[in-house]
Amino acid sequence: DAGVTQSPTHLIKTRGQQVTLRCSPKSGHDTVSWYQQALGQGPQFIFQYYEEEERQRGNFPDRFSGHQFPNYSSELNVNALLLGDSALYLCASSLPGSYEQYFGPGTRLTVT
Amino acid sequence: QKEVEQDPGPLSVPEGAIVSLNCTYSNSAFQYFMWYRQYSRKGPELLMYTYSSGNKEDGRFTAQVDKSSKYISLFIRDSQPSDSATYLCATDPSGNTGKLIFGQGTTLQVKP
């Protein structure tokens, strides 16, 4: 079992650019959540996808959007990047109603 | 006031010591609590899950919830250098929806 995988591992972008991050959930999991973890902070919930729809959303602007595909994999898109978007972006997968979320290793995004 | 607060540390202990990690939370309606461990450059992994109040034990780890004081704790017995990591407390305010609120994390170093 490959667990949750994320790509790319690292990414450097310039202010104003757009970025797409990718996540493949753990085998058998159909719910994907995305978190942003700034340096020295705990993860902050961005949104969650289930059945290809956004089910829950945290306090993030519309610049953050996502998508879930029929195979349950997911993308996180961030438009008009700001310096403050520099963080580790974590993807977590789970089964509906389960407390157990499995996190991927994250994508480290640096905005210059 | 943050919904979940955690002393960031760092906390340094000798091998074999008993470690106590703590968080406070703001809303007495919270019932689902988790402890995650995050090694450097890795995603968080679930250590313990508790519902409502009381104690839960798993090997060297004990999670405790005191709802009267809105305080959650993780105890590690016979600490090992491999326990050196960041420990994150979290709650799911809506109950197993996967929308977690994390504390800032406490960095623990266990010295041989």
Short mmCIF file of C-alpha atoms in Angstrom, two decimals:
data_model
loop_
_atom_site.label_atom_id
_atom_site.label_comp_id
_atom_site.label_asym_id
_atom_site.label_seq_id
_atom_site.Cartn_x
_atom_site.Cartn_y
_atom_site.Cartn_z
CA ASP A 1 0.00 0.00 0.00
CA ALA A 2 1.58 3.25 -1.18
CA GLY A 3 -0.29 5.41 1.31
CA VAL A 4 -1.07 9.02 0.45
CA THR A 5 1.21 10.43 -2.21
CA GLN A 6 1.69 14.06 -3.19
CA SER A 7 3.48 15.77 -6.04
CA PRO A 8 5.63 17.66 -6.50
CA THR A 9 7.78 17.50 -3.36
CA HIS A 10 9.01 21.05 -3.66
CA LEU A 11 7.94 23.99 -5.78
CA ILE A 12 9.20 27.55 -6.19
CA LYS A 13 6.88 30.13 -7.72
CA THR A 14 6.82 33.88 -8.19
CA ARG A 15 4.21 36.23 -6.74
CA GLY A 16 1.16 36.44 -8.96
CA GLN A 17 1.66 33.03 -10.54
CA GLN A 18 -0.67 30.08 -10.29
CA VAL A 19 0.17 26.63 -8.92
CA THR A 20 -1.41 23.17 -8.97
CA LEU A 21 -0.61 20.53 -6.37
CA ARG A 22 -1.63 16.89 -6.69
CA CYS A 23 -2.67 14.18 -4.25
CA SER A 24 -3.43 10.47 -4.56
CA PRO A 25 -5.31 9.08 -1.56
CA LYS A 26 -4.61 5.87 0.28
CA SER A 27 -6.09 2.85 -1.46
CA GLY A 28 -9.79 2.50 -0.60
CA HIS A 29 -10.19 6.07 0.65
CA ASP A 30 -12.66 8.35 -1.10
CA THR A 31 -12.43 11.55 0.95
CA VAL A 32 -9.57 14.00 0.50
CA SER A 33 -8.80 17.02 2.70
CA TRP A 34 -6.20 19.71 2.10
CA TYR A 35 -4.30 21.61 4.80
CA GLN A 36 -1.81 24.47 4.80
CA GLN A 37 0.99 24.32 7.38
CA ALA A 38 3.07 27.46 7.80
CA LEU A 39 6.50 27.09 9.38
CA GLY A 40 6.22 26.50 13.12
CA GLN A 41 2.43 26.27 13.02
CA GLY A 42 -0.13 23.52 13.03
CA PRO A 43 -1.96 22.58 9.82
CA GLN A 44 -4.95 24.72 8.84
CA PHE A 45 -7.91 23.15 7.04
CA ILE A 46 -8.45 24.45 3.50
CA PHE A 47 -11.22 22.22 2.13
CA GLN A 48 -12.44 18.67 1.75
CA TYR A 49 -13.65 16.75 -1.29
CA TYR A 50 -15.99 13.80 -1.42
CA GLU A 51 -17.75 12.38 -4.47
CA GLU A 52 -16.03 14.99 -6.63
CA GLU A 53 -17.62 17.86 -4.72
CA GLU A 54 -16.31 20.31 -2.14
CA ARG A 55 -18.00 19.21 1.07
CA GLN A 56 -16.43 21.53 3.62
CA ARG A 57 -14.30 24.64 3.44
CA GLY A 58 -12.08 26.45 5.90
CA ASN A 59 -11.37 30.14 6.12
CA PHE A 60 -9.40 30.50 2.89
CA PRO A 61 -10.05 32.93 0.01
CA ASP A 62 -11.45 31.94 -3.35
CA ARG A 63 -7.92 31.99 -4.76
CA PHE A 64 -7.74 28.48 -3.31
CA SER A 65 -9.75 25.99 -5.33
CA GLY A 66 -9.73 22.27 -5.82
CA HIS A 67 -10.96 19.34 -7.74
CA GLN A 68 -11.50 15.65 -7.16
CA PHE A 69 -11.41 13.12 -9.97
CA PRO A 70 -13.45 9.92 -10.36
CA ASN A 71 -10.46 7.88 -9.12
CA TYR A 72 -10.58 9.99 -5.88
CA SER A 73 -7.29 11.77 -6.58
CA SER A 74 -7.37 15.50 -6.02
CA GLU A 75 -5.77 18.78 -7.03
CA LEU A 76 -5.30 22.01 -5.12
CA ASN A 77 -5.03 25.17 -7.20
CA VAL A 78 -3.85 28.51 -5.89
CA ASN A 79 -4.16 31.61 -8.08
CA ALA A 80 -2.44 34.98 -7.77
CA LEU A 81 0.16 33.65 -5.36
CA LEU A 82 1.20 35.82 -2.42
CA LEU A 83 4.37 35.60 -0.36
CA GLY A 84 2.19 34.46 2.55
CA ASP A 85 1.14 31.37 0.60
CA SER A 86 4.60 29.90 1.22
CA ALA A 87 3.94 26.80 3.32
CA LEU A 88 3.78 23.02 3.42
CA TYR A 89 0.58 21.83 1.76
CA LEU A 90 -0.69 18.58 3.16
CA CYS A 91 -3.23 16.20 1.73
CA ALA A 92 -5.09 13.75 3.95
CA SER A 93 -7.39 10.93 2.96
CA SER A 94 -10.03 9.08 4.92
CA LEU A 95 -13.23 7.10 4.69
CA PRO A 96 -16.49 9.04 5.29
CA GLY A 97 -17.31 9.30 8.97
CA SER A 98 -13.93 7.94 10.01
CA TYR A 99 -11.82 9.84 12.51
CA GLU A 100 -8.67 8.37 11.03
CA GLN A 101 -7.01 10.62 8.47
CA TYR A 102 -3.83 9.59 6.71
CA PHE A 103 -1.55 12.43 5.70
CA GLY A 104 0.83 12.56 2.80
CA PRO A 105 4.36 13.96 3.09
CA GLY A 106 3.28 17.33 1.74
CA THR A 107 4.39 19.73 -0.98
CA ARG A 108 6.69 22.53 0.11
CA LEU A 109 5.68 25.70 -1.78
CA THR A 110 7.96 28.72 -1.76
CA VAL A 111 6.68 31.98 -3.24
CA THR A 112 9.35 34.57 -4.06
CA GLN B 1 -8.58 33.32 21.54
CA LYS B 2 -7.46 30.39 19.44
CA GLU B 3 -9.75 27.38 19.45
CA VAL B 4 -6.87 25.04 20.34
CA GLU B 5 -3.75 26.29 22.08
CA GLN B 6 -0.51 24.44 22.59
CA ASP B 7 2.84 25.45 24.04
CA PRO B 8 5.32 25.23 21.14
CA GLY B 9 8.24 24.31 23.36
CA PRO B 10 10.81 23.14 22.52
CA LEU B 11 10.79 20.49 25.22
CA SER B 12 14.01 18.57 25.90
CA VAL B 13 14.10 15.49 28.15
CA PRO B 14 16.58 12.67 28.84
CA GLU B 15 15.89 9.20 27.51
CA GLY B 16 13.58 7.22 29.78
CA ALA B 17 11.78 10.29 31.13
CA ILE B 18 8.01 10.63 31.32
CA VAL B 19 6.85 13.34 28.93
CA SER B 20 3.70 15.39 29.40
CA LEU B 21 2.32 17.34 26.43
CA ASN B 22 -0.69 19.57 26.88
CA CYS B 23 -3.32 21.57 25.00
CA THR B 24 -6.27 23.70 25.97
CA TYR B 25 -9.38 24.25 23.89
CA SER B 26 -11.96 27.00 23.90
CA ASN B 27 -15.32 25.36 23.19
CA SER B 28 -16.83 23.01 25.74
CA ALA B 29 -18.88 21.39 22.95
CA PHE B 30 -15.77 19.82 21.41
CA GLN B 31 -15.80 16.07 21.94
CA TYR B 32 -13.39 14.47 19.48
CA PHE B 33 -9.67 14.87 20.18
CA MET B 34 -6.58 13.51 18.48
CA TRP B 35 -2.84 13.54 18.93
CA TYR B 36 -0.64 13.48 15.85
CA ARG B 37 3.14 13.02 15.63
CA GLN B 38 5.05 14.78 12.87
CA TYR B 39 8.66 13.99 12.09
CA SER B 40 10.73 16.55 10.25
CA ARG B 41 9.84 16.75 6.56
CA LYS B 42 6.97 14.28 6.98
CA GLY B 43 3.20 14.50 7.22
CA PRO B 44 1.46 14.08 10.58
CA GLU B 45 0.54 10.55 11.69
CA LEU B 46 -2.30 9.74 14.05
CA LEU B 47 -1.13 8.54 17.47
CA MET B 48 -4.19 8.61 19.65
CA TYR B 49 -7.89 9.35 19.35
CA THR B 50 -10.27 10.03 22.22
CA TYR B 51 -13.94 10.78 22.39
CA SER B 52 -15.40 12.86 25.22
CA SER B 53 -13.52 12.61 28.50
CA GLY B 54 -11.31 10.12 30.29
CA ASN B 55 -8.11 8.25 29.55
CA LYS B 56 -6.98 6.06 26.69
CA GLU B 57 -3.80 4.02 26.72
CA ASP B 58 -1.82 2.53 23.85
CA GLY B 59 1.56 1.06 24.75
CA ARG B 60 3.78 3.84 26.09
CA PHE B 61 1.23 6.52 25.19
CA THR B 62 -1.71 7.74 27.28
CA ALA B 63 -4.18 10.39 26.12
CA GLN B 64 -6.27 12.20 28.69
CA VAL B 65 -9.20 14.60 28.30
CA ASP B 66 -10.42 16.78 31.15
CA LYS B 67 -13.61 18.42 29.91
CA SER B 68 -14.17 20.39 33.10
CA SER B 69 -11.00 22.38 32.48
CA LYS B 70 -10.97 22.00 28.67
CA TYR B 71 -7.53 20.42 28.84
CA ILE B 72 -6.10 17.53 26.85
CA SER B 73 -2.83 15.76 27.57
CA LEU B 74 -0.55 13.17 26.03
CA PHE B 75 1.82 11.26 28.28
CA ILE B 76 4.77 9.30 26.92
CA ARG B 77 6.38 6.79 29.26
CA ASP B 78 9.97 5.59 28.93
CA SER B 79 10.66 8.15 26.22
CA GLN B 80 13.07 7.17 23.45
CA PRO B 81 15.21 9.26 21.07
CA SER B 82 12.90 8.02 18.29
CA ASP B 83 10.07 9.94 20.00
CA SER B 84 11.80 13.19 19.04
CA ALA B 85 9.25 14.93 16.83
CA THR B 86 6.56 17.61 16.83
CA TYR B 87 3.36 16.58 18.60
CA LEU B 88 0.12 18.16 17.43
CA CYS B 89 -3.17 18.09 19.27
CA ALA B 90 -6.34 18.43 17.22
CA THR B 91 -10.08 18.43 17.52
CA ASP B 92 -12.91 17.78 15.07
CA PRO B 93 -15.58 20.27 16.20
CA SER B 94 -18.36 18.80 14.11
CA GLY B 95 -17.62 15.23 15.04
CA ASN B 96 -15.73 12.93 12.65
CA THR B 97 -16.19 15.19 9.62
CA GLY B 98 -12.47 15.40 8.97
CA LYS B 99 -12.32 19.17 9.38
CA LEU B 100 -9.64 19.25 12.03
CA ILE B 101 -8.47 22.21 14.08
CA PHE B 102 -4.84 21.79 15.15
CA GLY B 103 -2.78 23.33 17.89
CA GLN B 104 0.55 24.91 17.05
CA GLY B 105 2.49 21.77 17.91
CA THR B 106 5.09 21.06 20.60
CA THR B 107 8.60 20.11 19.51
CA LEU B 108 10.05 17.32 21.68
CA GLN B 109 13.67 16.26 21.82
CA VAL B 110 14.63 13.12 23.73
CA LYS B 111 18.35 13.03 24.41
CA PRO B 112 20.17 9.67 24.65
#
